[in-house]
PDB file of C-alpha atoms and ligand atoms in Angstrom:
ATOM      1  CA  MET A   1       0.019  -0.007   0.021  1.00 46.00           C
ATOM      2  CA  SER A   2       1.294   3.536  -0.648  1.00 57.00           C
ATOM      3  CA  GLY A   3       2.522   5.830   2.088  1.00 87.00           C
ATOM      4  CA  ASN A   4       1.423   8.637   4.327  1.00 86.00           C
ATOM      5  CA  VAL A   5      -1.692  10.484   2.945  1.00 86.00           C
ATOM      6  CA  SER A   6      -1.321  13.805   4.721  1.00 78.00           C
ATOM      7  CA  GLN A   7       2.033  15.178   3.350  1.00 76.00           C
ATOM      8  CA  SER A   8       0.468  17.153   0.507  1.00 75.00           C
ATOM      9  CA  HIS A   9      -1.456  19.380   2.925  1.00 76.00           C
ATOM     10  CA  ALA A  10       1.403  20.501   5.124  1.00 70.00           C
ATOM     11  CA  ALA A  11       2.103  23.684   3.193  1.00 70.00           C
ATOM     12  CA  ARG A  12      -1.627  24.628   2.740  1.00 72.00           C
ATOM     13  CA  ASP A  13      -2.105  24.258   6.541  1.00 73.00           C
ATOM     14  CA  GLY A  14       0.972  26.117   7.615  1.00 74.00           C
ATOM     15  CA  LEU A  15       2.480  22.979   9.220  1.00 76.00           C
ATOM     16  CA  ASP A  16       5.705  22.792   7.227  1.00 78.00           C
ATOM     17  CA  THR A  17       7.740  23.943  10.195  1.00 78.00           C
ATOM     18  CA  ALA A  18       9.330  22.155  13.081  1.00 76.00           C
ATOM     19  CA  TRP A  19       7.885  21.881  16.644  1.00 81.00           C
ATOM     20  CA  THR A  20      10.363  23.539  19.037  1.00 81.00           C
ATOM     21  CA  GLY A  21       8.902  22.702  22.466  1.00 80.00           C
ATOM     22  CA  ASP A  22       8.897  19.421  24.360  1.00 82.00           C
ATOM     23  CA  ASN A  23       6.361  16.610  24.041  1.00 81.00           C
ATOM     24  CA  ASN A  24       4.117  17.680  26.959  1.00 82.00           C
ATOM     25  CA  GLU A  25       4.036  21.266  25.649  1.00 85.00           C
ATOM     26  CA  TRP A  26       2.970  19.718  22.372  1.00 85.00           C
ATOM     27  CA  TRP A  27      -0.004  18.017  24.082  1.00 88.00           C
ATOM     28  CA  ASP A  28      -0.844  21.136  26.085  1.00 87.00           C
ATOM     29  CA  TRP A  29      -0.988  23.081  22.709  1.00 88.00           C
ATOM     30  CA  TYR A  30      -2.871  20.229  20.953  1.00 90.00           C
ATOM     31  CA  LEU A  31      -5.727  20.088  23.443  1.00 91.00           C
ATOM     32  CA  THR A  32      -6.309  23.841  22.920  1.00 91.00           C
ATOM     33  CA  LEU A  33      -7.505  22.905  19.396  1.00 93.00           C
ATOM     34  CA  ALA A  34     -10.472  20.881  20.842  1.00 94.00           C
ATOM     35  CA  ASP A  35     -13.916  22.340  20.698  1.00 94.00           C
ATOM     36  CA  GLY A  36     -16.189  22.221  23.725  1.00 85.00           C
ATOM     37  CA  GLY A  37     -15.147  24.890  26.068  1.00 66.00           C
ATOM     38  CA  ALA A  38     -14.906  24.662  29.884  1.00 65.00           C
ATOM     39  CA  ASP A  39     -17.340  22.509  31.835  1.00 71.00           C
ATOM     40  CA  ASP A  40     -17.585  23.634  35.339  1.00 75.00           C
ATOM     41  CA  GLY A  41     -20.093  21.102  36.545  1.00 87.00           C
ATOM     42  CA  PRO A  42     -19.318  18.642  39.394  1.00 94.00           C
ATOM     43  CA  LEU A  43     -16.946  15.759  38.616  1.00 96.00           C
ATOM     44  CA  LEU A  44     -18.156  12.166  39.044  1.00 96.00           C
ATOM     45  CA  ASP A  45     -16.590  10.995  42.304  1.00 97.00           C
ATOM     46  CA  LEU A  46     -14.400   7.990  41.343  1.00 97.00           C
ATOM     47  CA  ALA A  47     -11.634   6.603  43.425  1.00 94.00           C
ATOM     48  CA  GLU A  48      -8.314   5.434  41.894  1.00 92.00           C
ATOM     49  CA  PRO A  49      -8.435   1.718  41.382  1.00 94.00           C
ATOM     50  CA  ASP A  50      -7.189  -0.505  44.276  1.00 93.00           C
ATOM     51  CA  ALA A  51      -3.895  -2.122  43.539  1.00 95.00           C
ATOM     52  CA  LEU A  52      -4.251  -5.861  42.840  1.00 95.00           C
ATOM     53  CA  PRO A  53      -1.724  -8.550  43.774  1.00 95.00           C
ATOM     54  CA  GLU A  54       0.798  -8.562  40.882  1.00 95.00           C
ATOM     55  CA  PRO A  55       1.513 -11.653  38.776  1.00 96.00           C
ATOM     56  CA  PRO A  56       4.634 -13.704  39.618  1.00 96.00           C
ATOM     57  CA  ALA A  57       7.601 -12.766  37.320  1.00 97.00           C
ATOM     58  CA  ASP A  58       7.571 -16.023  35.371  1.00 97.00           C
ATOM     59  CA  GLU A  59       3.816 -15.862  34.756  1.00 97.00           C
ATOM     60  CA  LEU A  60       4.014 -12.315  33.544  1.00 98.00           C
ATOM     61  CA  SER A  61       6.948 -13.210  31.198  1.00 98.00           C
ATOM     62  CA  ALA A  62       5.069 -16.131  29.795  1.00 98.00           C
ATOM     63  CA  LEU A  63       1.831 -14.091  29.318  1.00 97.00           C
ATOM     64  CA  LEU A  64       3.626 -11.196  27.536  1.00 98.00           C
ATOM     65  CA  ALA A  65       5.409 -13.614  25.181  1.00 97.00           C
ATOM     66  CA  GLU A  66       2.144 -15.438  24.293  1.00 97.00           C
ATOM     67  CA  THR A  67       0.270 -14.211  21.233  1.00 97.00           C
ATOM     68  CA  TYR A  68      -3.251 -12.927  21.487  1.00 97.00           C
ATOM     69  CA  PRO A  69      -5.501 -15.009  19.131  1.00 96.00           C
ATOM     70  CA  VAL A  70      -6.906 -12.467  16.684  1.00 97.00           C
ATOM     71  CA  SER A  71      -9.990 -13.860  15.036  1.00 97.00           C
ATOM     72  CA  ALA A  72     -10.875 -13.571  11.347  1.00 97.00           C
ATOM     73  CA  GLU A  73     -13.777 -11.325  12.369  1.00 98.00           C
ATOM     74  CA  GLN A  74     -11.446  -9.006  14.338  1.00 98.00           C
ATOM     75  CA  ARG A  75      -9.074  -8.710  11.403  1.00 98.00           C
ATOM     76  CA  ALA A  76     -12.012  -7.927   9.058  1.00 98.00           C
ATOM     77  CA  ALA A  77     -13.355  -5.350  11.498  1.00 98.00           C
ATOM     78  CA  PHE A  78      -9.957  -3.569  11.753  1.00 98.00           C
ATOM     79  CA  ALA A  79      -9.529  -3.567   7.997  1.00 98.00           C
ATOM     80  CA  ARG A  80     -13.029  -2.193   7.463  1.00 98.00           C
ATOM     81  CA  ASP A  81     -13.495   0.153  10.430  1.00 98.00           C
ATOM     82  CA  GLY A  82      -9.861   1.239  11.040  1.00 98.00           C
ATOM     83  CA  PHE A  83      -9.952   0.095  14.699  1.00 98.00           C
ATOM     84  CA  VAL A  84     -10.921  -2.731  16.859  1.00 98.00           C
ATOM     85  CA  LYS A  85     -11.539  -3.172  20.609  1.00 98.00           C
ATOM     86  CA  LEU A  86     -10.250  -6.451  22.011  1.00 98.00           C
ATOM     87  CA  PRO A  87     -11.271  -7.856  25.392  1.00 98.00           C
ATOM     88  CA  GLY A  88      -8.868  -9.648  27.786  1.00 97.00           C
ATOM     89  CA  VAL A  89      -5.561  -8.770  26.154  1.00 98.00           C
ATOM     90  CA  LEU A  90      -4.071  -8.296  29.594  1.00 98.00           C
ATOM     91  CA  PRO A  91      -5.262  -9.855  32.897  1.00 97.00           C
ATOM     92  CA  PRO A  92      -6.332  -7.304  35.549  1.00 97.00           C
ATOM     93  CA  ALA A  93      -3.328  -8.164  37.752  1.00 97.00           C
ATOM     94  CA  ALA A  94      -0.936  -7.247  34.890  1.00 98.00           C
ATOM     95  CA  VAL A  95      -2.850  -4.026  34.206  1.00 98.00           C
ATOM     96  CA  SER A  96      -2.487  -3.142  37.806  1.00 98.00           C
ATOM     97  CA  ARG A  97       1.250  -3.669  37.667  1.00 98.00           C
ATOM     98  CA  LEU A  98       1.577  -1.513  34.555  1.00 98.00           C
ATOM     99  CA  ARG A  99      -0.451   1.266  36.181  1.00 98.00           C
ATOM    100  CA  ARG A 100       1.837   1.253  39.253  1.00 98.00           C
ATOM    101  CA  LEU A 101       4.955   1.358  37.062  1.00 98.00           C
ATOM    102  CA  LEU A 102       3.701   4.374  35.091  1.00 98.00           C
ATOM    103  CA  VAL A 103       2.477   6.267  38.254  1.00 97.00           C
ATOM    104  CA  GLU A 104       5.879   5.665  39.801  1.00 97.00           C
ATOM    105  CA  HIS A 105       7.632   6.683  36.583  1.00 97.00           C
ATOM    106  CA  LEU A 106       5.735  10.030  36.455  1.00 97.00           C
ATOM    107  CA  ALA A 107       6.623  10.613  40.137  1.00 96.00           C
ATOM    108  CA  ALA A 108      10.299   9.702  39.668  1.00 96.00           C
ATOM    109  CA  GLU A 109      10.428  12.205  36.732  1.00 93.00           C
ATOM    110  CA  GLN A 110       8.941  14.796  39.194  1.00 92.00           C
ATOM    111  CA  ARG A 111       6.050  15.399  36.817  1.00 90.00           C
ATOM    112  CA  ASP A 112       3.651  17.929  38.018  1.00 88.00           C
ATOM    113  CA  ARG A 113       0.051  16.545  37.590  1.00 93.00           C
ATOM    114  CA  PRO A 114      -2.326  19.407  38.269  1.00 92.00           C
ATOM    115  CA  ALA A 115      -6.061  18.986  37.603  1.00 93.00           C
ATOM    116  CA  GLY A 116      -6.977  19.770  34.113  1.00 92.00           C
ATOM    117  CA  ARG A 117      -3.586  18.731  32.608  1.00 93.00           C
ATOM    118  CA  PHE A 118      -2.942  16.154  29.984  1.00 94.00           C
ATOM    119  CA  THR A 119       0.281  14.604  31.415  1.00 95.00           C
ATOM    120  CA  SER A 120       2.386  12.591  29.058  1.00 94.00           C
ATOM    121  CA  ASP A 121       5.714  11.064  28.692  1.00 95.00           C
ATOM    122  CA  GLU A 122       7.290   8.873  26.094  1.00 94.00           C
ATOM    123  CA  LEU A 123      10.206   6.606  25.397  1.00 96.00           C
ATOM    124  CA  MET A 124       9.779   5.297  28.976  1.00 97.00           C
ATOM    125  CA  TRP A 125      10.846   1.865  27.857  1.00 98.00           C
ATOM    126  CA  THR A 126      14.357   3.153  27.185  1.00 98.00           C
ATOM    127  CA  ARG A 127      14.639   4.196  30.911  1.00 97.00           C
ATOM    128  CA  SER A 128      12.858   1.261  32.614  1.00 98.00           C
ATOM    129  CA  GLY A 129      13.312  -2.415  31.922  1.00 98.00           C
ATOM    130  CA  GLU A 130      10.055  -3.108  33.750  1.00 98.00           C
ATOM    131  CA  ILE A 131       8.056  -0.840  31.460  1.00 98.00           C
ATOM    132  CA  ALA A 132       9.976  -2.195  28.452  1.00 98.00           C
ATOM    133  CA  GLN A 133       8.685  -5.625  29.281  1.00 98.00           C
ATOM    134  CA  PHE A 134       5.158  -4.468  28.413  1.00 98.00           C
ATOM    135  CA  VAL A 135       6.065  -1.961  25.613  1.00 98.00           C
ATOM    136  CA  LEU A 136       8.224  -4.509  23.730  1.00 98.00           C
ATOM    137  CA  ALA A 137       5.964  -7.451  24.494  1.00 98.00           C
ATOM    138  CA  ARG A 138       5.349  -9.821  21.678  1.00 97.00           C
ATOM    139  CA  ARG A 139       1.684 -10.001  22.867  1.00 98.00           C
ATOM    140  CA  LEU A 140       1.187  -6.412  21.797  1.00 98.00           C
ATOM    141  CA  GLY A 141       3.576  -6.224  18.809  1.00 98.00           C
ATOM    142  CA  ARG A 142       2.382  -9.516  17.261  1.00 97.00           C
ATOM    143  CA  LEU A 143      -1.231  -8.353  17.643  1.00 97.00           C
ATOM    144  CA  VAL A 144      -0.561  -5.260  15.689  1.00 98.00           C
ATOM    145  CA  ALA A 145       1.442  -7.188  12.972  1.00 98.00           C
ATOM    146  CA  ASP A 146      -1.513  -9.538  12.619  1.00 98.00           C
ATOM    147  CA  LEU A 147      -4.070  -6.783  12.317  1.00 98.00           C
ATOM    148  CA  LEU A 148      -1.944  -4.857   9.866  1.00 98.00           C
ATOM    149  CA  ASP A 149      -1.288  -8.118   7.973  1.00 97.00           C
ATOM    150  CA  VAL A 150       2.496  -7.518   7.888  1.00 98.00           C
ATOM    151  CA  ALA A 151       5.416  -9.816   8.742  1.00 97.00           C
ATOM    152  CA  ASP A 152       6.914  -7.600  11.412  1.00 97.00           C
ATOM    153  CA  VAL A 153       6.376  -4.372  13.240  1.00 98.00           C
ATOM    154  CA  ARG A 154       8.825  -1.937  14.837  1.00 98.00           C
ATOM    155  CA  ILE A 155       7.981   0.382  17.650  1.00 98.00           C
ATOM    156  CA  TYR A 156       7.616   4.135  16.997  1.00 97.00           C
ATOM    157  CA  HIS A 157       7.120   5.242  20.648  1.00 97.00           C
ATOM    158  CA  ASP A 158       5.415   4.500  23.879  1.00 97.00           C
ATOM    159  CA  ASN A 159       3.317   7.181  25.679  1.00 95.00           C
ATOM    160  CA  VAL A 160       1.733   7.482  29.024  1.00 97.00           C
ATOM    161  CA  LEU A 161      -1.402   9.617  28.547  1.00 97.00           C
ATOM    162  CA  ALA A 162      -2.805  10.737  31.889  1.00 97.00           C
ATOM    163  CA  LYS A 163      -5.879  12.812  31.391  1.00 97.00           C
ATOM    164  CA  GLU A 164      -6.138  14.447  34.848  1.00 96.00           C
ATOM    165  CA  PRO A 165      -9.485  15.140  36.457  1.00 96.00           C
ATOM    166  CA  ALA A 166     -11.314  18.010  34.589  1.00 95.00           C
ATOM    167  CA  CYS A 167      -9.013  17.837  31.561  1.00 95.00           C
ATOM    168  CA  GLY A 168     -10.897  18.599  28.354  1.00 94.00           C
ATOM    169  CA  ARG A 169     -11.464  16.799  25.062  1.00 95.00           C
ATOM    170  CA  THR A 170      -8.893  15.393  22.676  1.00 96.00           C
ATOM    171  CA  PRO A 171      -9.718  16.929  19.242  1.00 96.00           C
ATOM    172  CA  TRP A 172     -10.718  14.772  16.253  1.00 97.00           C
ATOM    173  CA  HIS A 173      -7.656  13.712  14.354  1.00 96.00           C
ATOM    174  CA  PHE A 174      -6.054  10.826  12.479  1.00 95.00           C
ATOM    175  CA  ASP A 175      -2.487   9.850  13.247  1.00 94.00           C
ATOM    176  CA  ASP A 176      -1.298   9.689   9.648  1.00 92.00           C
ATOM    177  CA  HIS A 177      -1.368  13.566   9.990  1.00 88.00           C
ATOM    178  CA  HIS A 178       1.034  13.325  12.879  1.00 88.00           C
ATOM    179  CA  PHE A 179       3.405  10.434  12.481  1.00 93.00           C
ATOM    180  CA  PRO A 180       6.324  11.111  10.091  1.00 94.00           C
ATOM    181  CA  ILE A 181       6.116   7.564   8.747  1.00 96.00           C
ATOM    182  CA  ASP A 182       5.673   6.931   5.091  1.00 96.00           C
ATOM    183  CA  SER A 183       3.365   4.031   5.395  1.00 97.00           C
ATOM    184  CA  GLN A 184      -0.351   3.241   6.009  1.00 96.00           C
ATOM    185  CA  GLN A 185       0.694   0.174   7.992  1.00 98.00           C
ATOM    186  CA  VAL A 186       0.895   1.990  11.306  1.00 98.00           C
ATOM    187  CA  ALA A 187      -1.254   1.438  14.351  1.00 98.00           C
ATOM    188  CA  THR A 188      -1.519   2.342  18.063  1.00 98.00           C
ATOM    189  CA  VAL A 189      -2.421   0.018  20.902  1.00 98.00           C
ATOM    190  CA  TRP A 190      -4.343   2.019  23.605  1.00 98.00           C
ATOM    191  CA  VAL A 191      -4.170   0.228  26.922  1.00 98.00           C
ATOM    192  CA  PRO A 192      -6.426   1.820  29.566  1.00 98.00           C
ATOM    193  CA  LEU A 193      -5.047   1.283  33.076  1.00 98.00           C
ATOM    194  CA  GLN A 194      -8.359   1.373  34.932  1.00 98.00           C
ATOM    195  CA  GLN A 195     -11.942   0.601  33.994  1.00 97.00           C
ATOM    196  CA  THR A 196     -12.723   3.625  31.803  1.00 98.00           C
ATOM    197  CA  PRO A 197     -16.360   4.757  31.742  1.00 98.00           C
ATOM    198  CA  ARG A 198     -17.642   7.339  29.314  1.00 97.00           C
ATOM    199  CA  GLU A 199     -17.344  10.083  31.945  1.00 96.00           C
ATOM    200  CA  MET A 200     -13.534   9.518  32.028  1.00 97.00           C
ATOM    201  CA  GLY A 201     -12.928  10.107  28.265  1.00 97.00           C
ATOM    202  CA  PRO A 202     -12.299   6.761  26.686  1.00 98.00           C
ATOM    203  CA  LEU A 203     -10.848   6.818  23.172  1.00 98.00           C
ATOM    204  CA  SER A 204     -13.658   7.054  20.594  1.00 98.00           C
ATOM    205  CA  PHE A 205     -13.481   6.065  16.993  1.00 98.00           C
ATOM    206  CA  ALA A 206     -15.307   7.034  13.722  1.00 98.00           C
ATOM    207  CA  ARG A 207     -16.190   3.796  12.009  1.00 98.00           C
ATOM    208  CA  GLY A 208     -14.595   3.561   8.594  1.00 98.00           C
ATOM    209  CA  VAL A 209     -10.997   3.375   7.573  1.00 97.00           C
ATOM    210  CA  ASP A 210     -11.590   5.685   4.529  1.00 96.00           C
ATOM    211  CA  LEU A 211     -13.431   8.369   6.437  1.00 96.00           C
ATOM    212  CA  HIS A 212     -10.372  10.666   6.246  1.00 94.00           C
ATOM    213  CA  ARG A 213     -11.357  11.213   2.621  1.00 95.00           C
ATOM    214  CA  LEU A 214     -14.583  12.938   3.749  1.00 96.00           C
ATOM    215  CA  VAL A 215     -12.595  15.629   5.591  1.00 95.00           C
ATOM    216  CA  ASP A 216      -9.520  15.887   3.312  1.00 92.00           C
ATOM    217  CA  ASP A 217     -10.395  19.381   2.279  1.00 92.00           C
ATOM    218  CA  VAL A 218     -10.866  20.710   5.825  1.00 93.00           C
ATOM    219  CA  PRO A 219      -7.968  23.063   6.499  1.00 90.00           C
ATOM    220  CA  PHE A 220      -6.127  22.319   9.789  1.00 89.00           C
ATOM    221  CA  SER A 221      -5.853  25.305  12.184  1.00 90.00           C
ATOM    222  CA  THR A 222      -2.892  25.609  14.529  1.00 88.00           C
ATOM    223  CA  THR A 223      -4.607  28.273  16.603  1.00 91.00           C
ATOM    224  CA  ASP A 224      -8.315  27.401  17.180  1.00 93.00           C
ATOM    225  CA  ALA A 225     -10.871  24.580  17.250  1.00 95.00           C
ATOM    226  CA  SER A 226     -12.167  25.142  13.721  1.00 95.00           C
ATOM    227  CA  TYR A 227     -10.795  21.868  12.400  1.00 95.00           C
ATOM    228  CA  ASP A 228     -12.194  19.821  15.263  1.00 97.00           C
ATOM    229  CA  ARG A 229     -15.538  21.555  14.800  1.00 97.00           C
ATOM    230  CA  ALA A 230     -15.597  21.039  11.009  1.00 97.00           C
ATOM    231  CA  VAL A 231     -14.702  17.346  11.336  1.00 97.00           C
ATOM    232  CA  SER A 232     -17.504  16.856  13.900  1.00 97.00           C
ATOM    233  CA  ARG A 233     -19.972  18.641  11.585  1.00 97.00           C
ATOM    234  CA  ALA A 234     -18.870  16.569   8.618  1.00 97.00           C
ATOM    235  CA  PHE A 235     -19.222  13.283  10.470  1.00 98.00           C
ATOM    236  CA  ALA A 236     -22.634  14.233  11.944  1.00 97.00           C
ATOM    237  CA  GLY A 237     -23.812  15.306   8.525  1.00 97.00           C
ATOM    238  CA  ALA A 238     -22.741  11.998   6.989  1.00 97.00           C
ATOM    239  CA  GLU A 239     -24.276  10.038   9.927  1.00 98.00           C
ATOM    240  CA  VAL A 240     -20.916   8.421  10.632  1.00 98.00           C
ATOM    241  CA  SER A 241     -21.153   5.869  13.355  1.00 98.00           C
ATOM    242  CA  VAL A 242     -18.892   6.532  16.395  1.00 98.00           C
ATOM    243  CA  GLU A 243     -17.809   4.002  18.899  1.00 98.00           C
ATOM    244  CA  ASP A 244     -17.564   5.802  22.188  1.00 97.00           C
ATOM    245  CA  GLY A 245     -18.225   3.135  24.735  1.00 98.00           C
ATOM    246  CA  PRO A 246     -16.342   2.350  27.983  1.00 98.00           C
ATOM    247  CA  PHE A 247     -13.326  -0.009  28.351  1.00 98.00           C
ATOM    248  CA  GLU A 248     -13.299  -2.862  30.739  1.00 97.00           C
ATOM    249  CA  LEU A 249     -10.022  -3.650  32.650  1.00 96.00           C
ATOM    250  CA  GLY A 250      -7.757  -5.590  30.296  1.00 97.00           C
ATOM    251  CA  GLU A 251      -9.575  -4.563  27.162  1.00 98.00           C
ATOM    252  CA  VAL A 252      -7.522  -2.599  24.653  1.00 98.00           C
ATOM    253  CA  SER A 253      -8.133  -0.890  21.385  1.00 98.00           C
ATOM    254  CA  VAL A 254      -5.957  -0.836  18.238  1.00 98.00           C
ATOM    255  CA  HIS A 255      -6.445   1.912  15.747  1.00 98.00           C
ATOM    256  CA  SER A 256      -4.884   2.438  12.356  1.00 98.00           C
ATOM    257  CA  SER A 257      -3.121   5.706  11.484  1.00 97.00           C
ATOM    258  CA  LEU A 258      -5.979   6.252   9.053  1.00 97.00           C
ATOM    259  CA  CYS A 259      -8.702   6.048  11.723  1.00 98.00           C
ATOM    260  CA  PHE A 260     -10.280   9.271  12.920  1.00 97.00           C
ATOM    261  CA  HIS A 261     -10.528   9.362  16.632  1.00 98.00           C
ATOM    262  CA  THR A 262     -11.222  11.714  19.616  1.00 98.00           C
ATOM    263  CA  ALA A 263     -11.700  11.447  23.354  1.00 97.00           C
ATOM    264  CA  GLY A 264     -14.104  13.138  25.685  1.00 95.00           C
ATOM    265  CA  PRO A 265     -13.128  15.205  28.772  1.00 96.00           C
ATOM    266  CA  ASN A 266     -12.296  13.472  32.026  1.00 96.00           C
ATOM    267  CA  ARG A 267     -15.261  14.484  34.169  1.00 96.00           C
ATOM    268  CA  THR A 268     -14.285  12.265  37.060  1.00 97.00           C
ATOM    269  CA  THR A 269     -12.063  12.793  40.142  1.00 97.00           C
ATOM    270  CA  ALA A 270      -9.660  10.063  39.076  1.00 97.00           C
ATOM    271  CA  PRO A 271      -6.930  10.395  36.421  1.00 98.00           C
ATOM    272  CA  ARG A 272      -7.598   8.502  33.109  1.00 98.00           C
ATOM    273  CA  MET A 273      -4.292   6.646  32.753  1.00 98.00           C
ATOM    274  CA  VAL A 274      -3.304   4.875  29.551  1.00 98.00           C
ATOM    275  CA  LEU A 275      -0.294   3.388  27.903  1.00 98.00           C
ATOM    276  CA  ALA A 276      -0.482   4.099  24.136  1.00 98.00           C
ATOM    277  CA  THR A 277       2.175   2.483  22.022  1.00 98.00           C
ATOM    278  CA  THR A 278       2.575   2.888  18.239  1.00 98.00           C
ATOM    279  CA  TYR A 279       4.072   0.342  15.904  1.00 98.00           C
ATOM    280  CA  PHE A 280       4.710   0.388  12.129  1.00 98.00           C
ATOM    281  CA  ALA A 281       5.575  -2.143   9.446  1.00 98.00           C
ATOM    282  CA  ASP A 282       9.244  -3.075   9.292  1.00 98.00           C
ATOM    283  CA  GLY A 283      10.654  -1.482   6.120  1.00 98.00           C
ATOM    284  CA  ALA A 284       8.832   1.847   6.364  1.00 98.00           C
ATOM    285  CA  ALA A 285      10.682   5.134   5.728  1.00 97.00           C
ATOM    286  CA  VAL A 286      10.528   8.523   7.181  1.00 96.00           C
ATOM    287  CA  VAL A 287       8.195  10.883   5.241  1.00 94.00           C
ATOM    288  CA  PRO A 288       9.940  13.461   2.956  1.00 92.00           C
ATOM    289  CA  ARG A 289       8.729  16.434   5.082  1.00 89.00           C
ATOM    290  CA  PRO A 290       7.892  15.924   8.775  1.00 89.00           C
ATOM    291  CA  THR A 291       5.632  18.739  10.026  1.00 84.00           C
ATOM    292  CA  LEU A 292       4.707  20.799  13.105  1.00 84.00           C
ATOM    293  CA  VAL A 293       2.193  18.113  14.148  1.00 82.00           C
ATOM    294  CA  SER A 294       5.001  15.492  14.081  1.00 84.00           C
ATOM    295  CA  GLY A 295       6.137  17.076  17.366  1.00 83.00           C
ATOM    296  CA  GLU A 296       9.536  15.790  18.652  1.00 85.00           C
ATOM    297  CA  TRP A 297       9.804  13.146  16.009  1.00 93.00           C
ATOM    298  CA  GLN A 298      13.656  13.208  15.888  1.00 93.00           C
ATOM    299  CA  GLN A 299      13.600  11.870  19.481  1.00 93.00           C
ATOM    300  CA  PHE A 300      11.509   8.910  18.376  1.00 96.00           C
ATOM    301  CA  LEU A 301      13.536   8.134  15.140  1.00 96.00           C
ATOM    302  CA  PRO A 302      16.970   9.364  16.230  1.00 96.00           C
ATOM    303  CA  GLY A 303      19.314   9.938  13.203  1.00 96.00           C
ATOM    304  CA  ALA A 304      16.764   8.678  10.668  1.00 96.00           C
ATOM    305  CA  GLN A 305      16.619  11.272   7.784  1.00 95.00           C
ATOM    306  CA  PRO A 306      13.533  11.996   5.645  1.00 94.00           C
ATOM    307  CA  GLY A 307      13.239   9.382   2.966  1.00 95.00           C
ATOM    308  CA  GLU A 308      15.377   6.877   4.814  1.00 97.00           C
ATOM    309  CA  VAL A 309      14.140   3.377   5.822  1.00 98.00           C
ATOM    310  CA  ILE A 310      13.723   3.385   9.696  1.00 98.00           C
ATOM    311  CA  ASP A 311      16.218   1.133  11.541  1.00 97.00           C
ATOM    312  CA  THR A 312      17.442   2.837  14.658  1.00 97.00           C
ATOM    313  CA  PRO A 313      18.200   1.380  18.120  1.00 97.00           C
ATOM    314  CA  VAL A 314      14.997   2.842  19.603  1.00 97.00           C
ATOM    315  CA  ASN A 315      12.815   1.345  16.790  1.00 98.00           C
ATOM    316  CA  PRO A 316      13.414  -2.396  17.290  1.00 98.00           C
ATOM    317  CA  VAL A 317      11.330  -5.113  15.796  1.00 97.00           C
ATOM    318  CA  VAL A 318       8.825  -6.268  18.494  1.00 96.00           C
ATOM    319  CA  SER A 319       6.745  -8.930  16.902  1.00 82.00           C
TER     320      SER A 319
HETATM  321  O1  AKG B   1      -5.686   9.497  24.852  1.00 96.99           O
HETATM  322  C1  AKG B   1      -6.158  10.426  24.169  1.00 96.99           C
HETATM  323  O2  AKG B   1      -6.976  11.211  24.627  1.00 96.99           O
HETATM  324  C2  AKG B   1      -5.682  10.628  22.801  1.00 96.99           C
HETATM  325  C3  AKG B   1      -4.783   9.497  22.344  1.00 96.99           C
HETATM  326  C4  AKG B   1      -4.591   9.436  20.902  1.00 96.99           C
HETATM  327  O3  AKG B   1      -5.080  10.229  20.113  1.00 96.99           O
HETATM  328  C5  AKG B   1      -3.891   8.297  20.334  1.00 96.99           C
HETATM  329  O4  AKG B   1      -3.318   7.475  21.158  1.00 96.99           O
HETATM  330  O5  AKG B   1      -3.707   8.156  19.091  1.00 96.99           O
END
């Protein structure tokens, strides 16, 4: 399949420039592009989940090496819809361990986590062997390779995405626009680290892998919510079906870089914690012209130049 579909719009949309802040500043800016305004109503009172007894080391290693059996229906749904939600990818005890590791990671990095913030960090696996055990797990990498129908995938980056209480919406977007990877064989595994009801802002998906064509002419704005609003309007007008349901513990989603997605605000008193890890088909190259919305991409593909096949030490094959 041919490569990235968004490159031709970079100049039109004023994006043919480099991001100069860090990755959390990128997210802070990005969330200002979401429509919806402030909601001052009361938050749903939810406690942080109780820690569960963690799996013994040998059980965890065995589980993370074991492939998740992707059914023919799930493959077909991913190819048609651009995403799929899969139950029971991780047992609750493993999710509980991953949550503890990421909470401790943010604390060790002395990350401020004020209400209303979208706290993020990435490349955590390069600093923690315990986090790497999940991020580089065959269970996740093979799952993506099977859904993308490719022999092998490499990792682009991991991300902790903590939508703190009262943090607003994530704007409608598709990741092809963001990732400087010249391929359509790119997907993100979104692993919620608690039960995630609608009030907490679960990831929500527009059903249809080709929907990006419907909004291809909508100009991107770097300064206001007009893009998010126009995409919403276009999807409502076309009666696009949106999957915006809750996630059970251990359930994960996988979305293609072509899939349009958004997430609601976190209207609860507990942070919405997620590990989101992106993988791409082995053999893919860097796009000719990475853009402003590619953020700190040189950190994620260190030394890889536009046009070059990606093969760096922080992009290992994980399937
Ligand atoms: O977690 C969110 O709110 C947004 C995440 C996202 O857009 C992604 O993982 O592709």
